[in-house]
Short mmCIF file of C-alpha atoms and ligand atoms in Angstrom, two decimals:
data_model
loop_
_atom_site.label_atom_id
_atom_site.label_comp_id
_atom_site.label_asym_id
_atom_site.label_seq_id
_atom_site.Cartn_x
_atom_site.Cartn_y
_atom_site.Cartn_z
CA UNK A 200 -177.77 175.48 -139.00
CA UNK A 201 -174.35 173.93 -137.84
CA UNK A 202 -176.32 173.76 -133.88
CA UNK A 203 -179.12 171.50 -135.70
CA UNK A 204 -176.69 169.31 -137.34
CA UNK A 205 -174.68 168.68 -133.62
CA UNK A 206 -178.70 168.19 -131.92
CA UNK A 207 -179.40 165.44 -134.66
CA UNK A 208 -176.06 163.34 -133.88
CA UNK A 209 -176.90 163.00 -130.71
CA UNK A 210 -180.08 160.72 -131.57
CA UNK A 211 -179.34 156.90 -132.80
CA UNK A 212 -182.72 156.80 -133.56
CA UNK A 213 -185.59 159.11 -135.11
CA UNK A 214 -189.17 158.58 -136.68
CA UNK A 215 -189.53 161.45 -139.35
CA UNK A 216 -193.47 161.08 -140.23
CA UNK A 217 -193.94 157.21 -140.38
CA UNK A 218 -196.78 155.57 -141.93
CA UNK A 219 -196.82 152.09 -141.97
CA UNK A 220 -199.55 148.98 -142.42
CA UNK A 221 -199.41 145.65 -143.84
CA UNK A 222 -199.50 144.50 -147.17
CA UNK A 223 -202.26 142.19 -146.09
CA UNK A 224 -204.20 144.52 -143.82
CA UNK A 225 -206.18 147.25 -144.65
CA UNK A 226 -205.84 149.50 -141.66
CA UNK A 227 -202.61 151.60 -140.67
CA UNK A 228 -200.79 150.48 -137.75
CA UNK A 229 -198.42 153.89 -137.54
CA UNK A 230 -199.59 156.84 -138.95
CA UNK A 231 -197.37 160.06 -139.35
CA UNK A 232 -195.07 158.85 -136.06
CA UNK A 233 -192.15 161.35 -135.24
CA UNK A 234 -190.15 160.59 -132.45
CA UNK A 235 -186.39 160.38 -131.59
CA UNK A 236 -184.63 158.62 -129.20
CA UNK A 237 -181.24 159.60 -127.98
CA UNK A 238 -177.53 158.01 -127.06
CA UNK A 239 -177.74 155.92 -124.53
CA UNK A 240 -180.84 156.35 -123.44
CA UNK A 241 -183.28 153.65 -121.70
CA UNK A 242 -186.66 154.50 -123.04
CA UNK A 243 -189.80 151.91 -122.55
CA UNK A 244 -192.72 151.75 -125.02
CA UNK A 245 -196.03 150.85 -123.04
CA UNK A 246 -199.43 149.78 -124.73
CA UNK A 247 -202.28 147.92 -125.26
CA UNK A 248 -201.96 144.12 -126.58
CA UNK A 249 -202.32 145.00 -130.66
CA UNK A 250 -201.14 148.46 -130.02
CA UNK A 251 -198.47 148.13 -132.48
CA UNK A 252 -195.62 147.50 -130.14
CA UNK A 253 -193.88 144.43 -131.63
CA UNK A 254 -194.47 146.61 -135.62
CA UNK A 255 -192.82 149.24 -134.06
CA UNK A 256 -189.46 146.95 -133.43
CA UNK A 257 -190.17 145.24 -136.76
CA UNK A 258 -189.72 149.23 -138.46
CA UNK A 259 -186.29 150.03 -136.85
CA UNK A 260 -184.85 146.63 -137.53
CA UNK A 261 -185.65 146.76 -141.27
CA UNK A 262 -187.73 143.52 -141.37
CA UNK A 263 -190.70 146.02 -142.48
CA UNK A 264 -190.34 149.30 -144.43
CA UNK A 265 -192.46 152.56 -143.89
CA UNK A 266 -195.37 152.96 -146.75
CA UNK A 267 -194.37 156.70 -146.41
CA UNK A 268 -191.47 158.54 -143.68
CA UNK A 269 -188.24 157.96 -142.80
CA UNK A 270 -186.25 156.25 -139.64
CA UNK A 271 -182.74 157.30 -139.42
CA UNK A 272 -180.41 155.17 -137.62
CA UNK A 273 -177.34 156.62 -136.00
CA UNK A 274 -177.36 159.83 -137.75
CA UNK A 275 -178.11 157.42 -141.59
CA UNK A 276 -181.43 157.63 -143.32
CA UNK A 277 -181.20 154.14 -144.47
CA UNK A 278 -183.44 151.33 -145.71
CA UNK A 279 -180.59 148.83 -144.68
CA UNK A 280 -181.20 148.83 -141.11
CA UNK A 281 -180.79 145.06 -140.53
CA UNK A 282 -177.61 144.80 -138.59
CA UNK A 283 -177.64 148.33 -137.38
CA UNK A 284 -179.46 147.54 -134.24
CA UNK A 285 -179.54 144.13 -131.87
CA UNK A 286 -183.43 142.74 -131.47
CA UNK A 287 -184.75 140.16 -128.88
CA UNK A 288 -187.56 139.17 -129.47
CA UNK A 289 -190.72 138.74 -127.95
CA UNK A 290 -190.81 134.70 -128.45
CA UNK A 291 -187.85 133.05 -126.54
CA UNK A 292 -185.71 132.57 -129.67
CA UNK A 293 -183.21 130.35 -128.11
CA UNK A 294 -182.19 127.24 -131.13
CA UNK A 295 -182.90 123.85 -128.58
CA UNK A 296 -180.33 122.09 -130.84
CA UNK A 297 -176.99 124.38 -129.67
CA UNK A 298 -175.69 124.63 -126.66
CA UNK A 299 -175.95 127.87 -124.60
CA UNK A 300 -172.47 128.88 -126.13
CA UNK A 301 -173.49 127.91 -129.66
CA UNK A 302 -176.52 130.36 -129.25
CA UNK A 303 -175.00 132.97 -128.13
CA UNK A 304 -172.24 133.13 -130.72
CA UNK A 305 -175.02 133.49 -133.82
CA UNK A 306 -174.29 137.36 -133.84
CA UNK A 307 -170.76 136.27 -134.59
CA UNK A 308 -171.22 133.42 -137.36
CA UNK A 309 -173.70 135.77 -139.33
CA UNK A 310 -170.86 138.44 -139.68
CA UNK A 311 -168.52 135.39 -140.76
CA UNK A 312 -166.40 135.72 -137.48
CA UNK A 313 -165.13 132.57 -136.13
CA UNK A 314 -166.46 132.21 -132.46
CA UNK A 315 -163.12 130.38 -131.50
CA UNK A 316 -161.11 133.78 -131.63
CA UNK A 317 -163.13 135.11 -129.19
CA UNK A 318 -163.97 132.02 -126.83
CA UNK A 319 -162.60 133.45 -124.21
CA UNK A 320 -164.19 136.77 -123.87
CA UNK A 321 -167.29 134.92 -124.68
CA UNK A 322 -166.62 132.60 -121.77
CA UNK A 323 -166.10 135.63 -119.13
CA UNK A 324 -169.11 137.65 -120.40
CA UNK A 325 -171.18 133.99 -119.73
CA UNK A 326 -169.54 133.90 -115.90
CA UNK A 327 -170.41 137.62 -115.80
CA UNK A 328 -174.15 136.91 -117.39
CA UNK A 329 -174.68 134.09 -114.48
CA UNK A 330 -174.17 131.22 -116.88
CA UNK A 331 -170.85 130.05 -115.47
CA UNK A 332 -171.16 126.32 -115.69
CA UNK A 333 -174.18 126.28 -118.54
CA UNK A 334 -171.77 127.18 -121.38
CA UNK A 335 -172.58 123.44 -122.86
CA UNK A 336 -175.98 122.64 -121.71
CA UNK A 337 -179.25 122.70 -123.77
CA UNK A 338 -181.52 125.66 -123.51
CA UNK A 339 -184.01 123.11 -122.07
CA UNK A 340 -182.10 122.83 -118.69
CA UNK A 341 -182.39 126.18 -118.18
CA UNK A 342 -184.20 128.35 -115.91
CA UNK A 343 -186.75 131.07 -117.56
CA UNK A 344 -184.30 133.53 -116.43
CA UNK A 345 -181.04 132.07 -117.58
CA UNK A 346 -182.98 131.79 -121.00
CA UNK A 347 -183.53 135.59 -121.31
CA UNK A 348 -179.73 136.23 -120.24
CA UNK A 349 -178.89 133.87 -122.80
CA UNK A 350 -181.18 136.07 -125.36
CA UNK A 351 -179.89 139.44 -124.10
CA UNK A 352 -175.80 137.96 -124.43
CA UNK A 353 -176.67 137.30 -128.22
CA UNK A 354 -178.25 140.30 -128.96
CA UNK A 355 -175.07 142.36 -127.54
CA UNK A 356 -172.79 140.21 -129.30
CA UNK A 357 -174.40 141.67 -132.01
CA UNK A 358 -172.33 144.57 -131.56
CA UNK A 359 -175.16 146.80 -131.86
CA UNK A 360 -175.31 150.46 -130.23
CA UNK A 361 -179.29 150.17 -130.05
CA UNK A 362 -181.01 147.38 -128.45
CA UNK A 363 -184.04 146.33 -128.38
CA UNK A 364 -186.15 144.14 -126.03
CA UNK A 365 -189.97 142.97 -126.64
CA UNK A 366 -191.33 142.00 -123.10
CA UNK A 367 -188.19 140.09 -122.18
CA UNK A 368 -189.43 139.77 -118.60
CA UNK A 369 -192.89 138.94 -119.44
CA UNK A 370 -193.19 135.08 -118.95
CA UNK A 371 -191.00 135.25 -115.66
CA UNK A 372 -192.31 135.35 -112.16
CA UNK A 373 -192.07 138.06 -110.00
CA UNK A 374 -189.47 138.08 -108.01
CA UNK A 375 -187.06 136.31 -111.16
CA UNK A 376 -188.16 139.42 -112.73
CA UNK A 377 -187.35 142.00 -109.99
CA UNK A 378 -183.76 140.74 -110.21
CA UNK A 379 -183.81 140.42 -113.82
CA UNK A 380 -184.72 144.48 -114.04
CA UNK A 381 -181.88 144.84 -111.89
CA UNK A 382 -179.21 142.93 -113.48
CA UNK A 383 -180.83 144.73 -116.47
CA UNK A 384 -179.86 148.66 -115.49
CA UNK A 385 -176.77 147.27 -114.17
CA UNK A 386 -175.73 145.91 -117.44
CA UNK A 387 -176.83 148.49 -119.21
CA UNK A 388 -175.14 151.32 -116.91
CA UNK A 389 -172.08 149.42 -117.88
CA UNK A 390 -172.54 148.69 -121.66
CA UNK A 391 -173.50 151.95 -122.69
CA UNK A 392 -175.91 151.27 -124.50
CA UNK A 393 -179.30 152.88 -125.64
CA UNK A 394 -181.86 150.49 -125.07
CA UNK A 395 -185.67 150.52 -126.06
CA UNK A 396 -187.81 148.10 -124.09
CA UNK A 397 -191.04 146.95 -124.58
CA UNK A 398 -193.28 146.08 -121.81
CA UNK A 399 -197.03 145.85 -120.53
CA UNK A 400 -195.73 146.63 -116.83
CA UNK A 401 -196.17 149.83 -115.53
CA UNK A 402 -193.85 149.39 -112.38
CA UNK A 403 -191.41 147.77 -114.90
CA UNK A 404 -191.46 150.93 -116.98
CA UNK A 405 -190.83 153.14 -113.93
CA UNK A 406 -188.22 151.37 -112.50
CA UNK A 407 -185.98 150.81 -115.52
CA UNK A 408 -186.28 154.28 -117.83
CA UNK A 409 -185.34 157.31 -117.91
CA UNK A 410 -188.24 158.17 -120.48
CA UNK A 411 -191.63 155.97 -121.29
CA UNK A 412 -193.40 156.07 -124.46
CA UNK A 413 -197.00 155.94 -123.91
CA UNK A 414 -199.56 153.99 -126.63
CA UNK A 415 -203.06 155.96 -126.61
CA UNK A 416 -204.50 155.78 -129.81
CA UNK A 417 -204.71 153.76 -132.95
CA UNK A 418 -202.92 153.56 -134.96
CA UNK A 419 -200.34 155.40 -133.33
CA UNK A 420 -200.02 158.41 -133.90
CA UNK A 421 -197.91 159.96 -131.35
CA UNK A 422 -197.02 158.75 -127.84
CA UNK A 423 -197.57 160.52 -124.50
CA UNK A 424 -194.23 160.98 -123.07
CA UNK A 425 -193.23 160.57 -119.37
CA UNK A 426 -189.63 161.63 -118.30
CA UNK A 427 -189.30 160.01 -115.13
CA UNK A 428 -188.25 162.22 -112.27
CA UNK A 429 -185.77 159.33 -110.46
CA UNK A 430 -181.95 159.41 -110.22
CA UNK A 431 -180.32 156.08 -110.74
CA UNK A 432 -179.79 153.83 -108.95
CA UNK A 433 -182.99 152.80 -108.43
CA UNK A 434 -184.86 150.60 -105.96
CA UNK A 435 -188.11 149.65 -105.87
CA UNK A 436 -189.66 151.11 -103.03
CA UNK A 437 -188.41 154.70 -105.19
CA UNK A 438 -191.96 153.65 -106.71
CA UNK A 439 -193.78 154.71 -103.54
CA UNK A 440 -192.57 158.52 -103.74
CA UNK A 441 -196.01 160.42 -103.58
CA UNK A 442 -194.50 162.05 -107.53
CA UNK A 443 -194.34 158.53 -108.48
CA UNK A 444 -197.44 156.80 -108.11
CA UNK A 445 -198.88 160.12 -109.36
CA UNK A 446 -197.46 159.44 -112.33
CA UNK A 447 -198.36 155.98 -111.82
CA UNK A 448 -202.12 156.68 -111.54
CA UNK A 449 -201.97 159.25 -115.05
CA UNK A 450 -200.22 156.24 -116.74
CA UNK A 451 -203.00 153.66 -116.05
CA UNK A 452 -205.84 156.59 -116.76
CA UNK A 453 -203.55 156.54 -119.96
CA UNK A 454 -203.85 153.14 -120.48
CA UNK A 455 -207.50 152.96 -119.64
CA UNK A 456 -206.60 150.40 -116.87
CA UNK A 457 -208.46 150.54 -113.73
CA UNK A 458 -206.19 150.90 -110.58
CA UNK A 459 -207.27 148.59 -108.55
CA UNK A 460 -207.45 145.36 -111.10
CA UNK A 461 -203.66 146.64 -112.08
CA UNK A 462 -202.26 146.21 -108.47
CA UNK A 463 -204.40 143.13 -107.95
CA UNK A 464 -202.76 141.03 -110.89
N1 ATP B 155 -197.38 140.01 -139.87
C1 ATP B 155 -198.53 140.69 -139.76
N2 ATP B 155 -199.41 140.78 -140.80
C2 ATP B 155 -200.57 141.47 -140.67
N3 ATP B 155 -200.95 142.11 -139.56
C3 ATP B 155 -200.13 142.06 -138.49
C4 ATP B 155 -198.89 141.34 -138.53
N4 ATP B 155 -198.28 141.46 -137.32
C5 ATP B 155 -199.12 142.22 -136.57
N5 ATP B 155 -200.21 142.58 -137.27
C6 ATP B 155 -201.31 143.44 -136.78
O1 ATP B 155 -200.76 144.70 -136.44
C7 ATP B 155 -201.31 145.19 -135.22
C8 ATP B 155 -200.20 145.44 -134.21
O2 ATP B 155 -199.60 144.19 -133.87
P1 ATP B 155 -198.31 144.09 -132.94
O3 ATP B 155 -197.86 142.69 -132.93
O4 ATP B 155 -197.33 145.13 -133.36
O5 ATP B 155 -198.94 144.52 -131.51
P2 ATP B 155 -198.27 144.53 -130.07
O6 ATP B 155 -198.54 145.89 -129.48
O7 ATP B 155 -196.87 144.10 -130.13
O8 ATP B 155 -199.16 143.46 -129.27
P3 ATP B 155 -198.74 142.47 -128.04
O9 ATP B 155 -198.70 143.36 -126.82
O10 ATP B 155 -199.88 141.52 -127.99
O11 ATP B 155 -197.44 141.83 -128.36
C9 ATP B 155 -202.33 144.16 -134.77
O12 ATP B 155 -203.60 144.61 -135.19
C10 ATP B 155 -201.92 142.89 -135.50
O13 ATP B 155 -203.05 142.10 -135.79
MG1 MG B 156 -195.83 142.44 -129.37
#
């Protein structure tokens, strides 16, 4: 009994037998879901556009509710799970009307903390984010990239142990991207934080987690889990070990996508 309790700390976040659908569509988009995810993880959910990804993220941060099941958050069943976990979104977020500095402080004006008593510190995590020098420009001078470090600063200032990213690398190019996945594991190595990511990118999933949560059926029911076999740190050419594209190959069987259009996109 007491060895259950100690296994069940460890995860910030578990499914117990989620059912979900919208109020204003018939068909379920989760149906009896169990999964758990544990402290400081990096785990990537990977799926089909429609798959239920972004409803997934919408569940643990509260903004929906199960029709039947539980999520537990940090050892809580809770329905008040707004707050309890930092969310980017999919949509570039960013408010056009505040500076860089002014958007990443939101985190810190909802909990009714002035942003002045931590200027500073705000200041050296924007030098250490690659923003030196932005701190009072417009999100419209930025680069797509700066723009997503903006969005990941403000969702850890939210002071969240769970984080969660919806395709933040999506609408970059790919070599922005390649060094965004870096900075990305780098950050996160140092944080400490568990993070779930969404993505449609394969490579992207191998490169960054240590497990990936597969989307095969609808609505989802379960996922088909990969623990990948890499140590960290990574590189990229790590994704050309004969294990790897293996697993590569039973991925995109997975995902019903065809190997040859996938490395010609
Ligand atoms: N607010 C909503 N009201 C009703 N149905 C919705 C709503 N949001 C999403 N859906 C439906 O739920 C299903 C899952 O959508 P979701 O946005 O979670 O998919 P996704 O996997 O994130 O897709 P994408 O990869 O395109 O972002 C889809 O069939 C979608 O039409
Ligand atoms: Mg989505």
């Amino acid at each position: 009994m007491r060895e259950e309790k100690s296994i069940e700390i460890q995860h910030v976040l578990a499914f117990n037998c989620v059912d979900f659908k919208y109020a204003n569509n018939g068909s379920y988009v989760v149906k009896g879901l169990n999964f758990s995810v544990n402290d400081g993880e990096f785990v990537s959910i990977i799926g089909p556009s429609g798959s239920g990804k972004t409803t997934l993220f919408r569940l643990i941060t509260g903004l929906e509710n199960p029709s039947s099941g539980t999520i537990q958050i940090n050892g809580h069943y809770t329905e008040k799970r707004l707050g309890s976990v930092g969310y980017m979104p999919q949509q570039d977020l960013l408010m056009p009307w505040r500076t860089v500095y002014e958007n990443v402080v939101v985190p810190l004006e909802i909990k009714g903390i002035n942003p002045r008593s931590q200027k500073e510190e705000i200041y050296d995590m924007l030098n250490e984010f690659g923003l030196k020098g932005f701190e009072q420009e417009y999100p419209n001078k930025l680069s797509g990239g700066m723009k997503q470090r903006v969005s990941f600063l403000r969702t850890i200032l939210t002071g969240a142990k769970v984080l969660l990213l919806d395709e933040p690398f999506s609408a970059l190019d790919a070599i922005t991207r390649l060094a965004m996945q870096e900075w990305l594991v780098d950050k996160w190595e140092n944080l400490k934080k568990t993070i779930l990511f969404i993505t449609h990118d394969v490579d992207e999933a191998l490169l960054l987690s240590d497990r990936i949560f597969i989307i095969t059926d609808k609505p989802i029911t379960h996922f088909k889990e990969i623990i990948v076999p890499l140590g960290r740190p990574r590189k990229i050419r790590d994704l050309a070990q004969p294990e790897i594209i293996t697993i590569k190959e039973l991925m995109l069987k997975e995902l019903r996508m065809d190997v040859d259009t996938y490395e010609n996109n």
